Every structure is written in C-alpha cells, then in structure tokens.
Amino acid sequence: SVAEIRAGFTAIKANIQSRDPIRSLSILSHPHSLHKVKSSDRCCITHHLFSFYVDKVFKHCRTEDSFVNRKISSIANSFLSLRRRLGQCHEQNNCVCGEESTEKFKQILANYEGLNVTSAAMKSLGELDILLDWMEKSH
Amino acid sequence: DALLPAPQSISILSTNMKHFLTWSPVIVQGATVRYSVEFQGEYEREHANGSWIPISECSLTTATVCNITQDISATVAYKLRVRAELGATRSPWGTTKGFFNSTMTSLTPPLLRVVADGHHLLVELADMGPSFQFRVLYWKKGQEGRVQQKVMKEVNSVVHLDTMEAGAEYCVKAQTHVEAINRSSSFSPTQCVRAQGDKSMWLV
Amino acid sequence: SGELYCSLPNPRNVHFESTNMRNVLHWSVPEGTGDGVLYKVKYAVYGVGKWIRKPECRNINRTWCDLSSETSDYEEQYYASVKAFLNGTCSAWVETTRFNPLTDTKIDPPMVSVSSTDKSISIILTAPEKWKRSPEEGSISLLQVYPGLQYNVSVLNKKTKKRWFFSISNNTLVVPWLEPGTAYCVSAQIHVTTPLLDSGFSKEHCIATLKDK
C-alpha cells in the first residue's frame, strides 16, 4: 500500500537524496508540476508513473548499502502490487489517457533521458515523496 | 561444498503479519554451522534478472530461524532461500517450496478488554503493529439486531466507545483488519458489561 | 565580487527547523571561531536550482534566518545554504539536505476550548494555521493542507484518575453522562496518517461539571 511505500522511502530518503547532487533538474516536478494535472488525467499519469518506476528506475538503484537495497526492494515490490490494482482500472477503461497527461509523461521521460541512467534513476527514486505527496493529496 | 548438505524442512511461519523463516539444523559433529538467508520478491524475479537480496540480520547466524517481516512488506509472491556455512565451505541453497505472500498470514482475534465506567462503554485493545485496524461491534443486550460498529487504530489506551442507558447491559466483540491484505481475523469472544444506574428509572 | 580565499571553518549543522510550515534555517557557529562571525544565506527551489540570495540575511551575526516566505509553496522542495565571514576570510557554502515543507514540518497541538453543564463537557478543537506572511493575509488551516487530519482527545476524571481516549475527525466532541461537581482535564493531539505526522498533546484544560441542582 501507499503507506508501506511512504514508510520505506522515509527510511532511506536522506541516503538516496544525498546521492543526487543536481539541484537544478527535477524528473517529476519541473518544468511542469504534477499538481497541475487535471483530475481526469490522474489515473492515467499514476499508471504511467508506476510502470516508469518499475520498468526503468528501480533496476538502476542498486547501492553498496544492504539496508538501502532491502528498502528499495520493498518499495519496488509494493509498486508492483499497486500497479496491478491500477491495472484493473485500466482494463475497466476508466483510466483514460488525455492529451495533457500524455504530454506530461513525455516531459518526464525527456527529463529522465537527459541524464545518465544511474543519475536519472537515483534522482527519480529521491523524488518519490513528490509522487506520494501528489497521490495522497489528489486521490 | 558437497560435504555440507543444504538445510532441510524450510518453512515460513506467519501470524498477524509477522513472518519467520525456519529450517532444520545441519549437524556437523564438533563444529558450529552458520546460516545465511536471502529473499526474492516478484520484482526481483520479473524485473531484476532473478536476483536475490541478503538479509543482513540473518547472515552467518547460528540460529535456525530468521525474522523476515521487514523484507516481506509488499503483497506480492516471495521466495526465500537459506544455506549452511562452515568456515569457507558453503552448502547448496535450500529454497522454500512455492511462494509466500503476506496475504497468507494467519490472523488471530484481538485481545480486548471491555470496561463500563458509569454510563460509558470503554474498550482497550492490545497493540498488534502498524498494519492493524480494529473493527469493534457493540450492541445493547436483547437488541442483537441493532449492532453498532467503530473502526479504530488506537491501542494500549482506554478508548471511549459510546454512552449507555442506565442499568442496561451492553456486549462487545472485535476483529482485526489488515488493509494491506484486505483480510480480517475472526471475532474475539463477546464480553458484556452493565451500565451504572437503575433500569427502572427509564420505565417511569 | 570575487570570492575571497575561503579558509574559515564551515558553519555546522545547517538545517531547516519547521513548525506549522514556518520554515527557519538554523546553523551552528563554525568551530573555533569566537565572536564577530557574519553570515549570508541563499536558497534554491529544487528542480530550478538557481540560487537566490536572501537580502534580510546578508552580513548577519545571528545563526538563523527565516525563509518561510521563500518556501511557502509546499508543493515545491528547497535547498538553503550559508557562508561565514570573519576578518576578511570566509568559509565555503554549506547546504541543507533537500527540504520538503509538507513532510518535514512539525505540527503544533490543536487549541482546546472546553465548557460544561452539570453532566457533560463540550470540547471544541482548532487546528493550527499554516504560517502566513502577515496577519492581513488569508488564513489557511492545516486541515486544508492535510485532509486526513484527525484529533486524538484525552479526558481525565480527576476524582477517579481514569483517562479515556477519543479519536474524532470533526473538531467538536460532547461527553455526556458525567458526574456532577467533578473536575475533568482535557488535552488533544493532531494525527495525520499520510504523511505520518503527529503533534504533541496540548496542555491540559481542566473544567468542573456543575453541581447537581
């Protein structure tokens, strides 16, 4: 559940964010903030973001710290089970992707591809609270 | 390595969202055998080339049990494995048969204490961990058809449930609910208490 | 102006202290430096990254700087940095970790007001307000910032010494059927489930139920 992800992330937030020295770039929040996404697009963006983290991010976040690796595993597996639940929305077709959310997600991928893969993955992991804050506020 | 057999009888004991891996000891006369445990979630299997993650608290341990609760935190299918180690010699891995998912945990009814304090119906519930909520049902004896419910998370403190009619008897029972796995325990035994005051006062 | 040769030890423990989203940067004096050290402060929005100087905290000798105004948008995250100066030399800039006003703030207990009749007490709770630039500015209750906000209320019967707890989502609670002429002490706490934030309990407000007529 989201609470498990939040707890896992809080435990490693300082460690992960300290591995990201780039202050002037964000994957999720600039130039377009998630908070500006229309409510009708939220389900689609959330589904896209869960797949983004599962397929692209977590695999490049291995560290030398066993505790951090275990928490990342816990978060990644929680993402899997949440994505499965979101997938059910997708199948029931009430998770429609509008033009705006498609555009927003393209921007996120462009931000991600603008960095080398390890930096991009670690930065994305360090921004999990941005995703969680938005999800909790808007859902 | 063939000299050291893999641990046998590997199983997971899981109650109230607390999960433990256990196995039979590998006996080597006059030597202390140690064990190391690793886990693999669905993510590692499907998206990280089947990688395994060591549990540091259970690396080179002499115990034959390992608390895996912290690592089995998502509701997906996990595999666990353990091997024996003696000096530089390592046994093959012994792996759990089938998968374990926290939805398989067994849930026991909560420990409930019901108190009547004057006209007030109060309950105290024992702490079972952050994943737990408590569904408390209560009714006035004789009105079993009018059951009321409260969902609570407060533990280890006397929590106010409701006010009672003078002299009336009220009954309470509770079950746990774990939102993450969307399952509930069976109910605790029912406990009944009587409100202070004279019942006849109500008949006037 | 060109940066001086910076051999001064760095300010230490540079961090945000935040309560109800009043976000104040704090630091400790560089090791081994006596009086006379001056500081300047800058901050940046994460994802934008451009450092912005804080004029009101330029050449100050205190070891804090209120950045509430600059960090009031809690949908953003921030960094801040401090540099020390003494006798013509300076330290390096020392940065905070990434600051998230929404999850990294502390919450004050709610305000509690209590009234009584002979057999009941009524409790009204008020969640603290988010910090605001000036009294004239519109108030935002933390209830609006944290929609899942709840209250835990403790009611102590001073005669029997028994303490009861209530967990409520709205801000009023009436406890009926109490003993006349008895003192009850009430305190309350704010509880937010996600992100997990709890205030402390407020100080106790005691009141006696009226004596039986």
mmCIF file of C-alpha atoms in Angstrom, chain C residues 1-9 35-38 59 83-91:
data_model
loop_
_atom_site.group_PDB
_atom_site.id
_atom_site.type_symbol
_atom_site.label_atom_id
_atom_site.label_comp_id
_atom_site.label_asym_id
_atom_site.label_seq_id
_atom_site.Cartn_x
_atom_site.Cartn_y
_atom_site.Cartn_z
ATOM 1 C CA SER C 1 32.626 40.498 -6.320
ATOM 2 C CA GLY C 2 35.377 37.881 -6.470
ATOM 3 C CA GLU C 3 35.204 35.300 -3.762
ATOM 4 C CA LEU C 4 37.856 35.755 -1.042
ATOM 5 C CA TYR C 5 40.222 32.904 -0.227
ATOM 6 C CA CYS C 6 37.948 30.786 1.985
ATOM 7 C CA SER C 7 39.930 29.218 4.795
ATOM 8 C CA LEU C 8 37.406 29.832 7.576
ATOM 9 C CA PRO C 9 35.849 26.667 9.033
ATOM 10 C CA ASP C 35 32.539 36.452 18.147
ATOM 11 C CA GLY C 36 32.296 38.641 15.114
ATOM 12 C CA VAL C 37 31.425 35.992 12.535
ATOM 13 C CA LEU C 38 28.970 37.237 9.936
ATOM 14 C CA ASN C 59 26.005 40.061 6.869
ATOM 15 C CA LYS C 83 28.520 31.093 4.184
ATOM 16 C CA ALA C 84 30.520 32.584 7.086
ATOM 17 C CA PHE C 85 32.854 35.621 7.069
ATOM 18 C CA LEU C 86 35.450 36.765 9.636
ATOM 19 C CA ASN C 87 38.346 39.206 9.397
ATOM 20 C CA GLY C 88 38.480 39.201 5.627
ATOM 21 C CA THR C 89 38.286 35.463 5.181
ATOM 22 C CA CYS C 90 35.303 33.216 4.613
ATOM 23 C CA SER C 91 34.053 29.655 4.703
#
